[in-house]
Coordinates of C-alpha atoms and ligand atoms in Angstrom, one line a residue:
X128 CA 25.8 -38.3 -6.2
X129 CA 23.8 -35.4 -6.4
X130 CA 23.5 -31.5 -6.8
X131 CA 25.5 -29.3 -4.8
X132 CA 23.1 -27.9 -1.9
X133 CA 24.1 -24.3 -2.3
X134 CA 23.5 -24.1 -6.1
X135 CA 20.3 -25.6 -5.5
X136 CA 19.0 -22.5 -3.8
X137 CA 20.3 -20.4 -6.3
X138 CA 19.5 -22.0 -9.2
X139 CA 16.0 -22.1 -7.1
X140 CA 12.6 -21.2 -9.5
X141 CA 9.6 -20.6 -8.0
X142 CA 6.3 -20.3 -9.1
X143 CA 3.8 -17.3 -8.6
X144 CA 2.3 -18.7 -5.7
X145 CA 5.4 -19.8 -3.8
X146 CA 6.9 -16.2 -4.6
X147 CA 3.1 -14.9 -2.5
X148 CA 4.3 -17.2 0.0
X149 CA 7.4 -15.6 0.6
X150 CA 6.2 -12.6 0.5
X151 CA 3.7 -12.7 2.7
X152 CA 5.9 -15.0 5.2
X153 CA 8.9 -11.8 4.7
X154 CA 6.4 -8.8 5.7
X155 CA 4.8 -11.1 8.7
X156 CA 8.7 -11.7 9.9
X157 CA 8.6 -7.9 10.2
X158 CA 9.5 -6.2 6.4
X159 CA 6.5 -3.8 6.0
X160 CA 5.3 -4.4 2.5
X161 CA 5.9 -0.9 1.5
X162 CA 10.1 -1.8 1.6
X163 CA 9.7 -4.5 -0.6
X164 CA 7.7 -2.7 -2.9
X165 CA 10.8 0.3 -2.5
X166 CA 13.3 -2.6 -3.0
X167 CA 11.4 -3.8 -5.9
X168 CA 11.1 0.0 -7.6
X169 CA 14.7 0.5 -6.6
X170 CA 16.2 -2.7 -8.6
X171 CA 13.9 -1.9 -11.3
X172 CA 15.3 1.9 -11.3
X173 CA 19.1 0.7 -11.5
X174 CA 18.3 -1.9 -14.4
X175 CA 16.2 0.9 -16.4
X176 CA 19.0 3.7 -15.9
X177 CA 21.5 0.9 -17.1
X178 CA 19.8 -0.8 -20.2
X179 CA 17.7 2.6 -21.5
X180 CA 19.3 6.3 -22.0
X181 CA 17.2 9.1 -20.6
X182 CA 14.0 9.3 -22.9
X183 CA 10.0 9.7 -22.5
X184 CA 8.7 7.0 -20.3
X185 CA 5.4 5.9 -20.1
X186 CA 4.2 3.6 -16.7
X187 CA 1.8 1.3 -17.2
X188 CA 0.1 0.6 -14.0
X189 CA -2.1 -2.3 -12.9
X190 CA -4.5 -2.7 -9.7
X191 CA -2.0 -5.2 -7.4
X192 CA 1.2 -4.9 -6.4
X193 CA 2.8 -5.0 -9.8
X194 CA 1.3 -1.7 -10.2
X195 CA 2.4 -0.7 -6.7
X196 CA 6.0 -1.3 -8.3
X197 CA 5.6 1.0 -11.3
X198 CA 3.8 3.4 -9.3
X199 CA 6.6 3.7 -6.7
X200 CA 9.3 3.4 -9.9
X201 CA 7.5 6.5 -10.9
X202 CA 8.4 8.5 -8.6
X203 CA 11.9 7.9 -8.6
X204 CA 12.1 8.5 -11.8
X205 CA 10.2 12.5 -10.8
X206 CA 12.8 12.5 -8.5
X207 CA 15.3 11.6 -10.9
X208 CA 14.4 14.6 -13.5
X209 CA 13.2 11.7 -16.2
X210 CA 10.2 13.0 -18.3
X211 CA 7.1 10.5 -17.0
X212 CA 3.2 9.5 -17.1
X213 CA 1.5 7.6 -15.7
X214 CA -1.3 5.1 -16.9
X215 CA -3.6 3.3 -14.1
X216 CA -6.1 0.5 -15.3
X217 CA -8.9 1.4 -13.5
X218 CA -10.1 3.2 -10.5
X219 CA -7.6 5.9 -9.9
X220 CA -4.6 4.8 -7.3
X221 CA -5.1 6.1 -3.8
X222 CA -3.3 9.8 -3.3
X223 CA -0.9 7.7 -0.7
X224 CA 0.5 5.5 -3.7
X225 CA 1.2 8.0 -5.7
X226 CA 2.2 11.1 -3.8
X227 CA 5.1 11.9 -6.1
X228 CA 3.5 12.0 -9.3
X229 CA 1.6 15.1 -9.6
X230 CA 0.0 15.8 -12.9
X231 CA 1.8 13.1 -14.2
X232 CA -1.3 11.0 -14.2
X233 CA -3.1 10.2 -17.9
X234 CA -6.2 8.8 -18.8
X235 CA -6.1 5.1 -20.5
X236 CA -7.3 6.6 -23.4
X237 CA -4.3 8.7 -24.4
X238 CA -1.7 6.2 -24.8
X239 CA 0.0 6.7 -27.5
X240 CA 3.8 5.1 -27.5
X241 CA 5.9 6.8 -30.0
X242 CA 9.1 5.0 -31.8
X243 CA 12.2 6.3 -29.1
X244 CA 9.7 6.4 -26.1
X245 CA 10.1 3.6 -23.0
X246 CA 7.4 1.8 -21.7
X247 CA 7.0 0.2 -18.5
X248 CA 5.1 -2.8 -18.8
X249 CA 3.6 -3.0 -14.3
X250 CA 0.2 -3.9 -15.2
X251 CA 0.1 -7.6 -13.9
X252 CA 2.9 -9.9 -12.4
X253 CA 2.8 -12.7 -10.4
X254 CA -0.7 -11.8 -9.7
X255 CA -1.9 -12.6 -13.1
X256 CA -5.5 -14.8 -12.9
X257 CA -7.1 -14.8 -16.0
X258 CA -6.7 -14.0 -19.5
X259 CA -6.2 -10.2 -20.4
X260 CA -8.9 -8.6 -22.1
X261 CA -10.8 -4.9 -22.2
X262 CA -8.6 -1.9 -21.2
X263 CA -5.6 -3.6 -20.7
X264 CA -5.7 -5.7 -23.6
X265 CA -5.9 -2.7 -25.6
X266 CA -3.0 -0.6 -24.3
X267 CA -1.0 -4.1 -24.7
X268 CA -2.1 -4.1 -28.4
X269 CA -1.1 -0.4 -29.2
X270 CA 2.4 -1.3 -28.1
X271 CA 2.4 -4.2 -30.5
X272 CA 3.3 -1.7 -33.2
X273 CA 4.5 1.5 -31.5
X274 CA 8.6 0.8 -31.9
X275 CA 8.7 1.6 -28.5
X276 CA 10.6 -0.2 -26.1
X277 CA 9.5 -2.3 -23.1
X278 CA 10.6 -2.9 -19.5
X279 CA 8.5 -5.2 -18.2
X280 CA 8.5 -5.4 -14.3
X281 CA 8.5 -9.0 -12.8
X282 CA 6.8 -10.2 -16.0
X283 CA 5.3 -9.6 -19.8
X284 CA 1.9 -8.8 -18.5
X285 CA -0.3 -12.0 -19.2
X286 CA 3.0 -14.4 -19.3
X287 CA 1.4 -17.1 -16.9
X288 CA 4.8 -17.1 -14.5
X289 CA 4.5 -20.9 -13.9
X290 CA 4.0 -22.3 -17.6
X291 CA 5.0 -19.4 -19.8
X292 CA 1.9 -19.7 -21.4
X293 CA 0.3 -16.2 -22.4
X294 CA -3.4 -15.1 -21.0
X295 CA -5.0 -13.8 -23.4
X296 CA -1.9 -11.7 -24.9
X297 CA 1.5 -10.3 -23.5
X298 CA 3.9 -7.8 -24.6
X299 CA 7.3 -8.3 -26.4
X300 CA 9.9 -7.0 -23.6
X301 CA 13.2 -5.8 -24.1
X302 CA 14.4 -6.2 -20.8
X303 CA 12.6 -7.7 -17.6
X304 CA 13.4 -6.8 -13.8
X305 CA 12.2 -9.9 -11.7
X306 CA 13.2 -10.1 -7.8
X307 CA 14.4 -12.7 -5.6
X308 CA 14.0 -16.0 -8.0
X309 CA 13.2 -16.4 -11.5
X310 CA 9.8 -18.0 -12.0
X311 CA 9.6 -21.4 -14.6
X312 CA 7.5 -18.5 -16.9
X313 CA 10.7 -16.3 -17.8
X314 CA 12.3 -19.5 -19.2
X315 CA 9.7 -21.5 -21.1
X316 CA 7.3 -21.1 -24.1
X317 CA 6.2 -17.8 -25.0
X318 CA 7.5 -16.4 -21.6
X319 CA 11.4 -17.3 -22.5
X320 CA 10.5 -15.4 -25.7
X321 CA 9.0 -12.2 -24.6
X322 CA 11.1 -11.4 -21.3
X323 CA 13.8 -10.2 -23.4
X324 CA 17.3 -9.8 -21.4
X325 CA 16.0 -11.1 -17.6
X326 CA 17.3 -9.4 -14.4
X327 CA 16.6 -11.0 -11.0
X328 CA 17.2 -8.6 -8.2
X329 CA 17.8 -9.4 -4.4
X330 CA 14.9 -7.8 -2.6
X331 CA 15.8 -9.4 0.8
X332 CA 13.5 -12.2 0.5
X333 CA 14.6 -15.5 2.7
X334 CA 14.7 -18.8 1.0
X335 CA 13.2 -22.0 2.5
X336 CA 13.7 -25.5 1.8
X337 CA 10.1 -26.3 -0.5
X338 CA 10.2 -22.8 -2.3
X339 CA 11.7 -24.2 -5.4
X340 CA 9.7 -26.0 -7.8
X341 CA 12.0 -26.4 -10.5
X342 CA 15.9 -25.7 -11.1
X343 CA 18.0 -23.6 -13.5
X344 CA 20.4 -25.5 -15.2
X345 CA 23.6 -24.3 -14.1
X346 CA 27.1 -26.0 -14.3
X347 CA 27.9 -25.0 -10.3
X348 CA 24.7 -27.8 -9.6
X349 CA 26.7 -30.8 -11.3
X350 CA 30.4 -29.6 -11.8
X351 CA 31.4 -31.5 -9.1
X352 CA 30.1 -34.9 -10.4
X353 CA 31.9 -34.4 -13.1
X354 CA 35.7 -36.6 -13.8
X355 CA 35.1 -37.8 -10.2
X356 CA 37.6 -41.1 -9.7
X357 CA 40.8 -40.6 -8.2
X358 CA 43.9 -39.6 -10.7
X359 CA 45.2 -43.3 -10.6
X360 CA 42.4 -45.3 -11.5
X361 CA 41.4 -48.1 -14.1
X362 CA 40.1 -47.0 -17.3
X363 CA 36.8 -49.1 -16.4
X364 CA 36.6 -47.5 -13.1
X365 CA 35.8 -44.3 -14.7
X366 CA 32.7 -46.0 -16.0
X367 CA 32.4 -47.8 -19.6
X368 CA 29.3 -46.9 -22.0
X369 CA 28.3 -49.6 -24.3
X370 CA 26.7 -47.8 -27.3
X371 CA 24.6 -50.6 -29.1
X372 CA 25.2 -50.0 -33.0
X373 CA 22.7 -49.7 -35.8
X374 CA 23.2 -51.7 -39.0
X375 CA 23.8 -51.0 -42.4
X376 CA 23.8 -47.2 -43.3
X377 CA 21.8 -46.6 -40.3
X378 CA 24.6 -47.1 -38.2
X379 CA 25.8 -43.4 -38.2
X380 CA 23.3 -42.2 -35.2
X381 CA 24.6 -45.1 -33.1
X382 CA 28.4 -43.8 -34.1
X383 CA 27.6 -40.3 -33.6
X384 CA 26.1 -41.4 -29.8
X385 CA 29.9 -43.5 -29.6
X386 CA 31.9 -40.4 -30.8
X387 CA 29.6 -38.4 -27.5
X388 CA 30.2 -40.7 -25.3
X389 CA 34.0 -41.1 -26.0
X390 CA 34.1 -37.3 -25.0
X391 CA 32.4 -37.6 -22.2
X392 CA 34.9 -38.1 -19.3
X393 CA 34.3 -42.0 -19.3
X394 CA 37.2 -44.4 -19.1
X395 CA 36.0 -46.5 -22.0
X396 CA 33.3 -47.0 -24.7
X397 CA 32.6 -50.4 -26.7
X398 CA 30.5 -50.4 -29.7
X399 CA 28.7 -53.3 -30.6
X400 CA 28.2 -53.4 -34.1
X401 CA 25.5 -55.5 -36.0
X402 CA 27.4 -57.3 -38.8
X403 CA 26.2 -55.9 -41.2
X404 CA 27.9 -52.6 -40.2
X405 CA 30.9 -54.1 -37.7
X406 CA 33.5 -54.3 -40.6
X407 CA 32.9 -50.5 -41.5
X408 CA 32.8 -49.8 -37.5
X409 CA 35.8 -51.5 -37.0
X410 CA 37.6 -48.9 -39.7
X411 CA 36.4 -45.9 -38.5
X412 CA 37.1 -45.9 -34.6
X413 CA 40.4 -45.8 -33.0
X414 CA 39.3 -44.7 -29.3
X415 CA 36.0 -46.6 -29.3
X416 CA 36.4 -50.2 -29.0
X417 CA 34.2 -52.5 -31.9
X418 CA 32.5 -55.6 -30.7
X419 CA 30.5 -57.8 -33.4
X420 CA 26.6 -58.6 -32.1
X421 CA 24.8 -61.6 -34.0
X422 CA 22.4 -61.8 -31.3
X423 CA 21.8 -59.9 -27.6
X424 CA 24.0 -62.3 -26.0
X425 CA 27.3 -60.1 -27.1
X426 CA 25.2 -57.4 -24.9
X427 CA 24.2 -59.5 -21.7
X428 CA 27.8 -60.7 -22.2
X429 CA 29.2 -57.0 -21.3
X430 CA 26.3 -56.1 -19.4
X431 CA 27.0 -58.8 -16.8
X432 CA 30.7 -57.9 -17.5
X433 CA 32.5 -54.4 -17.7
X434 CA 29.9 -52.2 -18.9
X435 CA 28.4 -49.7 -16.6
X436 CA 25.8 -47.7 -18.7
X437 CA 24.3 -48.5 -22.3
X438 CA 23.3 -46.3 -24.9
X439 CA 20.3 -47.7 -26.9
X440 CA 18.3 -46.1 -30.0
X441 CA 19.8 -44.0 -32.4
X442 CA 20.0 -45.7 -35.5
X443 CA 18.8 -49.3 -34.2
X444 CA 16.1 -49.8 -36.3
X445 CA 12.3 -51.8 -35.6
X446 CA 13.7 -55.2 -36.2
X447 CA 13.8 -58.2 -33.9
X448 CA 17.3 -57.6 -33.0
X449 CA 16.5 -54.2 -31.8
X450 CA 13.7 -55.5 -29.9
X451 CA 15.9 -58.1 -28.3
X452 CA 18.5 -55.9 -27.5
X453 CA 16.4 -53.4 -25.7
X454 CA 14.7 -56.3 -23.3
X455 CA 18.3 -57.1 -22.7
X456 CA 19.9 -53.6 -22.0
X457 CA 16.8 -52.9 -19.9
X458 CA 16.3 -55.8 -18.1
X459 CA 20.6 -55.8 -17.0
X460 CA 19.5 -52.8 -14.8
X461 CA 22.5 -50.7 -15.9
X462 CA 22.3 -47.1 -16.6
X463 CA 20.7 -46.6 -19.7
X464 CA 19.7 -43.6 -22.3
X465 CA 16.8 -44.6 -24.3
X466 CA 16.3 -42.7 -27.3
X467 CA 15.3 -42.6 -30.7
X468 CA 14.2 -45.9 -32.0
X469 CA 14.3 -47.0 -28.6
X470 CA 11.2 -45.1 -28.1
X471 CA 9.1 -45.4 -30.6
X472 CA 9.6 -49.3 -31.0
X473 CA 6.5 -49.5 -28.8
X474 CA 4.7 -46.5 -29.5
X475 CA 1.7 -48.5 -30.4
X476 CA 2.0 -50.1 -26.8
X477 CA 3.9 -47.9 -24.6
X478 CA 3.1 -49.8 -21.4
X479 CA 5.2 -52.9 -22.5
X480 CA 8.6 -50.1 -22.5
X481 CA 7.7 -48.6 -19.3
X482 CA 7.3 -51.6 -17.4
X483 CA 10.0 -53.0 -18.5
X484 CA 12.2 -49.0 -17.3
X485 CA 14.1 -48.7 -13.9
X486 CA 15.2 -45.5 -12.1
X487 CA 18.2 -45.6 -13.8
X488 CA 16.6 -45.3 -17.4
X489 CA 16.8 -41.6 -19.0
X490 CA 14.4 -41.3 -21.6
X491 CA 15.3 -38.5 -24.5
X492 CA 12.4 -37.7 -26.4
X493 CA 12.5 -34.6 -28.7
X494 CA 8.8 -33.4 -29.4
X495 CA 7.4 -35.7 -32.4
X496 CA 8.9 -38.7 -30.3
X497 CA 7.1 -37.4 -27.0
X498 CA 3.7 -36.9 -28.3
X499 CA 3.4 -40.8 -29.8
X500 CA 5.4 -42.1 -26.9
X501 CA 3.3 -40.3 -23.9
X502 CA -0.1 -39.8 -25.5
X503 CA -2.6 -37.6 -23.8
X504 CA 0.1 -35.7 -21.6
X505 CA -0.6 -32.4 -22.6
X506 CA 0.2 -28.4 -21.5
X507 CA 3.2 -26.6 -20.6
X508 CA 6.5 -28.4 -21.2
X509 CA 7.6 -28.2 -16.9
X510 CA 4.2 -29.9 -16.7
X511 CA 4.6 -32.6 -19.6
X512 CA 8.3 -34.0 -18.7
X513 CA 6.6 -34.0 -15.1
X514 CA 3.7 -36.0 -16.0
X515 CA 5.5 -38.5 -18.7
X516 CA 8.6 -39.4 -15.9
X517 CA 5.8 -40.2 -13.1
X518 CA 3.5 -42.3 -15.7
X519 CA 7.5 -44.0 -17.2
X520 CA 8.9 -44.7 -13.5
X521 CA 12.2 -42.9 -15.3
X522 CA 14.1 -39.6 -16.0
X523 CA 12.6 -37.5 -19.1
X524 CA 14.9 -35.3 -20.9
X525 CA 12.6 -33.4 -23.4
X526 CA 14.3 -31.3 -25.8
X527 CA 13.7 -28.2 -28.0
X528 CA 14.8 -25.0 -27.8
X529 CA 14.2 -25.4 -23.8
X530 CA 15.1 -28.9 -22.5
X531 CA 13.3 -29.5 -19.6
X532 CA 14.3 -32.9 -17.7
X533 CA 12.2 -34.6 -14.9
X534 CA 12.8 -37.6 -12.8
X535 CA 13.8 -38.1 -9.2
X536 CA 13.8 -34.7 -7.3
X537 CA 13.0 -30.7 -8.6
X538 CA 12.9 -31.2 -12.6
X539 CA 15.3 -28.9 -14.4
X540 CA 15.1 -26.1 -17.2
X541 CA 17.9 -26.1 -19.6
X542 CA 18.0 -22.7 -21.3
X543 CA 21.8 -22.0 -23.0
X544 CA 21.0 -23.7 -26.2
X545 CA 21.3 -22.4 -29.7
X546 CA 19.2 -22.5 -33.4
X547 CA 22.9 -24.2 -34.2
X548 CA 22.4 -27.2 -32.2
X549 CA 19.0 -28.2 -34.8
X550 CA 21.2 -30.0 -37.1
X551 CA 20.9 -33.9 -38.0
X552 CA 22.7 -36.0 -35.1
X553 CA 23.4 -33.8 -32.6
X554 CA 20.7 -35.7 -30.5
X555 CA 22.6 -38.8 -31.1
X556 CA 25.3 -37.0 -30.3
X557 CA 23.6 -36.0 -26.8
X558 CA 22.6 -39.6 -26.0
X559 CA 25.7 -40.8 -25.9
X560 CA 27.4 -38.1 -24.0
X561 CA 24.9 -38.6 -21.0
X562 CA 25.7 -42.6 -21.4
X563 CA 28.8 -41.7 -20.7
X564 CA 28.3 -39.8 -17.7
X565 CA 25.6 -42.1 -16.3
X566 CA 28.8 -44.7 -16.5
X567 CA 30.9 -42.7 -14.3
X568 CA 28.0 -43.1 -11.8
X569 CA 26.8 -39.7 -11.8
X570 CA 22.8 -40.5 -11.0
X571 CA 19.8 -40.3 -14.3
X572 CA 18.7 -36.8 -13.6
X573 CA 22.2 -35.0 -12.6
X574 CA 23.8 -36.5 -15.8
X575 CA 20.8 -35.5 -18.0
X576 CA 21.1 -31.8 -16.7
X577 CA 24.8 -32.2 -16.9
X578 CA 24.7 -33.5 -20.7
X579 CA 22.4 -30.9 -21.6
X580 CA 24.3 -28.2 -20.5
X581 CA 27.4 -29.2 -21.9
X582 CA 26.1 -30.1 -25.1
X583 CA 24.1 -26.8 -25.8
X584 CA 27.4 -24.8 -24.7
X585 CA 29.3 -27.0 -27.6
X586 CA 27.2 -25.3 -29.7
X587 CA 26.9 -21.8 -28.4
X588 CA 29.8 -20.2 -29.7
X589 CA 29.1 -21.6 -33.2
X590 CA 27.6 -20.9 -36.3
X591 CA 25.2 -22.3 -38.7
X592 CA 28.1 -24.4 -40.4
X593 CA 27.9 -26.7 -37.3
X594 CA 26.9 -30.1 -37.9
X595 CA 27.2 -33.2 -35.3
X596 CA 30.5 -34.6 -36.7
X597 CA 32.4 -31.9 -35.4
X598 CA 30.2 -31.7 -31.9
X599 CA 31.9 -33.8 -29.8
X600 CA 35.4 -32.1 -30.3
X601 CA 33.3 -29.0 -29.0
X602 CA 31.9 -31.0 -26.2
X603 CA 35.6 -32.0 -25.1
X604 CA 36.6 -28.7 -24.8
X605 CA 33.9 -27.3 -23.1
X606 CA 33.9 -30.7 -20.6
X607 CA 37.6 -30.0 -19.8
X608 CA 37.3 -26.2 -19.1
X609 CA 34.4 -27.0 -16.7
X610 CA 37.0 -29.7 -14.6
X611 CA 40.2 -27.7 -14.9
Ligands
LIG844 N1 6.2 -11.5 -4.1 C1 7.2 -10.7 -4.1 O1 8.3 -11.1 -3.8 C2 7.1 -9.2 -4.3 C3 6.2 -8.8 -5.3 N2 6.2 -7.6 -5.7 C4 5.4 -7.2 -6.8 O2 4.0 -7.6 -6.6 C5 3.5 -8.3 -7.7 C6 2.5 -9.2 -7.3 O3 1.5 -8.4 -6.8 P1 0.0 -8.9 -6.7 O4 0.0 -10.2 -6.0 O5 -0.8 -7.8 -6.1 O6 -0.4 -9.2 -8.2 P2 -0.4 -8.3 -9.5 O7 0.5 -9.0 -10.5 O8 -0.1 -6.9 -9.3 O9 -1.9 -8.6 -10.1 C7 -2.9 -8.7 -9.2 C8 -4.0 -7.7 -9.5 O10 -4.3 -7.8 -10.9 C9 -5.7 -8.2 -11.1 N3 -5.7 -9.1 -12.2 C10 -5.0 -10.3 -12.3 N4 -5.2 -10.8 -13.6 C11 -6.0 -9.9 -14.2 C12 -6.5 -9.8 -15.6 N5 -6.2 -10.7 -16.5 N6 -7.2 -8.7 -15.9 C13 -7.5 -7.8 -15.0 N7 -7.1 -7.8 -13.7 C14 -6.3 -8.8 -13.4 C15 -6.0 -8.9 -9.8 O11 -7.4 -8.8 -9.6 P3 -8.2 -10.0 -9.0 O12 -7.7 -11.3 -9.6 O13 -7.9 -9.9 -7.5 O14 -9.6 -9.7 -9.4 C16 -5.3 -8.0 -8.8 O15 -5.9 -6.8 -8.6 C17 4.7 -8.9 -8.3 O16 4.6 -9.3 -9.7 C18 5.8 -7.9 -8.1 O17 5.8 -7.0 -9.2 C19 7.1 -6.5 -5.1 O18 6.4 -5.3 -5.0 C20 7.5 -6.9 -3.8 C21 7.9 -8.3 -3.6
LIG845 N1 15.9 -24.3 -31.9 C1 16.7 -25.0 -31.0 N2 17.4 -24.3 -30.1 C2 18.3 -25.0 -29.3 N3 18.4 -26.3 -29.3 C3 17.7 -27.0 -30.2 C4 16.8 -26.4 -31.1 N4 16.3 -27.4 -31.8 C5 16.8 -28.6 -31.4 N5 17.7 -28.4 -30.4 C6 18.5 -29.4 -29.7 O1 19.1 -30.1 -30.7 C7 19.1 -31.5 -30.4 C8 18.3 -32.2 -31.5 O2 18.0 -33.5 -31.2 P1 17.1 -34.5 -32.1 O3 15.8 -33.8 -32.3 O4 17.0 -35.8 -31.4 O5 17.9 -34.5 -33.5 P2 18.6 -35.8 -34.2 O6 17.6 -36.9 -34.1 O7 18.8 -35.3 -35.6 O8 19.8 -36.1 -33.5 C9 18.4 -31.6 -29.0 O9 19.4 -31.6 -28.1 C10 17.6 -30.4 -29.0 O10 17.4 -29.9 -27.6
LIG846 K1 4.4 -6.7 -15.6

């Protein structure tokens, strides 16, 4: 089951390049080039006169058509009575760019950005080719400390609109006007911190199957996956997550990962408890069923059985019985999230876990896990989950303050979570919620982007005091107002 067509295109991010495409494809279809750049200084206009009271404003103008925006912004701004200047980097704009702005035009050299004044930030947008250095590097330094504030246009100039990364340096914005589609830049790294509050304007544009090279996570791609079965049906038929338990005091990650999955929407959830935890298991669960394990057997046993997704890592430990039960849950070719210990129990020879991964494997590394698990995949974050599910052969869920999961199809940027969510356990917590919607047969990547979301919006509404114990009563609610 997959992600609703519709929401696909408008949950759509493309890179600089693709935007040039449909650009250039949008002025040969008949748009002259000078509307768009109108359309463009128009949508920036309405979001300036709505986020910023009328105040000095300073345009900071680069050579392309980023420039071309600010330029054209300008004069709309003349015409609007707002007091203006104008910066250009460079040769001075051609009279026919800048008809409107009359003695409004200022020499590099004078900019001065005072606390209270507005700056537009058009030097370089999707254009952006190298790292920023001489004359514009230095008008992005003064604004470092001016106090002024900043309205970027389309991006932070040097924000890399692919990777987020910053050329050479970029300014803080307060607010950024993008048009037709975000870009993967406004939402990771550096770029998700500098944009400030995003708008994404309609500039007529047309949208083609290819454009997109990555998605926003939105609940409108995956609601409809979600609590799927018919009213009637058997609680195994709305898909049973076998959680494999931890032992001793270790087992808390493994219950946390129960607790997610039991709020997940699936019909059931067994624990299997190594016996050295099973009779403290058995006292603490009502919902989640407790099975003893001596060996993998009790696993292969519900694996061949009633189970329809397993959960393995959090809280397992490096011992033989984790080993054993990894083969197992692995080799059954049920759904499976493999996290925690499950990934670093062959970090010294990672080729032994990914052989032994299907398509139906997510993987949910957080950082420190990624680097020793995937070593050598380096860059932007888009570009690492992208690399590490092609060299795994499964879905990679990648978390942080962006989660950004890869695997079959466009890979997806998860953006709604909170400094909240950076408590002990609420991975765990995570693992076993998308277990539990892998069991209701919603496919690796869908239930990844699904989990994410719904787990970060557990967390968004609370505060610091928010640990993982109480996450999963979050997640219920936020699971049942998304289905009702
Ligand atoms: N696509 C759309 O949907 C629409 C796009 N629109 C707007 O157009 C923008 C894209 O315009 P664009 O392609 O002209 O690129 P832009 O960002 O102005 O930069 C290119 C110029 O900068 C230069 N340059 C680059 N890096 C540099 C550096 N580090 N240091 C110094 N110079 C550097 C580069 O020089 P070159 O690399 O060629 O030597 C070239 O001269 C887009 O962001 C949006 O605002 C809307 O108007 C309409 C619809
Ligand atoms: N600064 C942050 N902002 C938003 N989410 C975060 C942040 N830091 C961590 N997270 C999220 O919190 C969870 C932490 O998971 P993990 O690192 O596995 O912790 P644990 O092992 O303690 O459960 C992940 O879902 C991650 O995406
Ligand atoms: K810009």
């Amino acid at each position: 089951m997959a992600f609703d067509a519709e929401a696909t295109k408008r949950c759509s991010l493309m890179t600089p390049d693709a935007m040039a495409e449909a650009d250039r494809r949008t002025i040969a279809a008949g748009t002259p080039e000078t509307t768009l750049i109108d359309r463009a200084a128009r949508a920036s206009l309405r979001v300036l006169r709505s986020e910023f009271t009328r105040r000095p404003v300073t345009i900071l103008c680069g050579p392309g058509n980023n420039g071309a925006d600010g330029l054209r912004l300008g004069e709309m701004l003349v015409d609007a009575g707002w007091p203006i200047e104008v910066i250009c980097l460079g040769e001075p704009p051609s009279a026919e760019r800048h008809r409107g702005l009359d003695g409004r035009l200022r020499p590099t050299g004078t900019f001065a950005p005072g606390p209270g004044a507005l700056v537009v930030d058009a030097l370089f947008g999707a254009g952006l080719s190298r790292p920023v250095e001489g004359e514009a590097r230095a008008l992005i330094e003064k604004l470092e400390f001016a106090g002024a504030s900043v309205l970027s246009i389309d991006l932070p100039s040097g924000i890399d609109g692919a990777t987020g990364e910053v050329l050479g340096i970029a300014p803080q914005a307060d607010v950024t006007v993008t048009f037709h589609r975000l870009k993967p830049g406004h939402l990771l790294g550096e770029g998700a911190r500098r944009c400030g509050k995003v708008f994404c304007a309609d500039i007529g544009l047309q949208y083609r199957e290819g454009d997109a090279s990555a998605l926003h996570n939105a609940p409108e791609l995956w609601r409809h996956l979600l609590a799927n079965g018919a009213r009637e049906t058997h609680k195994y038929e709305r898909g049973h997550t076998v959680v494999v338990g931890g032992p001793g005091f270790m087992g808390s990650a493994s219950r946390l990962s129960a607790y997610g999955a039991s709020v997940s929407g699936a019909g059931a959830v067994t624990y299997l408890a190594p016996l050295s935890s099973a009779e403290f298991a058995g006292t603490v669960f009502d919902a989640v069923m407790v099975r003893p394990m001596t060996g993998p057997e009790a696993l292969e046993e519900l694996a061949e059985g009633k189970a329809s997704s397993i959960v393995i890592g959090p809280g397992m430990g490096h011992g033989a019985l984790s080993r054993d039960c990894l083969h197992t849950a692995l080799a059954s070719g049920l759904p499976c999230v493999v996290d925690a210990d499950a990934l670093t129990l062959y970090e010294d020879e990672p080729s032994k876990l990914f052989s032994a991964l299907h398509e139906g494997c997510v993987l949910t590394p957080h950082e420190g896990e990624f680097a020793r698990l995937f070593k050598g995949v380096e860059g932007d974050k888009l570009s690492r989950a992208k690399a590490a599910a092609a060299r795994c052969g499964a879905t990679v869920l990648l978390k942080g303050s962006t989660t950004v999961i890869a695997g079959d199809g466009l890979p997806v940027i998860n953006t709604n979570g909170s400094r909240s969510l950076a408590t002990a356990g609420s991975g765990d917590v995570l693992a076993g919620l998308i277990g539990g919607i892998l069991a209701q047969s919603v496919a690796p990547r869908e239930a990844a982007a699904a989990g994410a979301w719904i787990h970060a919006e557990a967390a968004r509404s609370a505060g610091p005091s928010l640990n993982a114990d109480r996450l999963p009563r979050r997640i219920a609610g936020v699971i049942d107002r998304l289905v009702s």
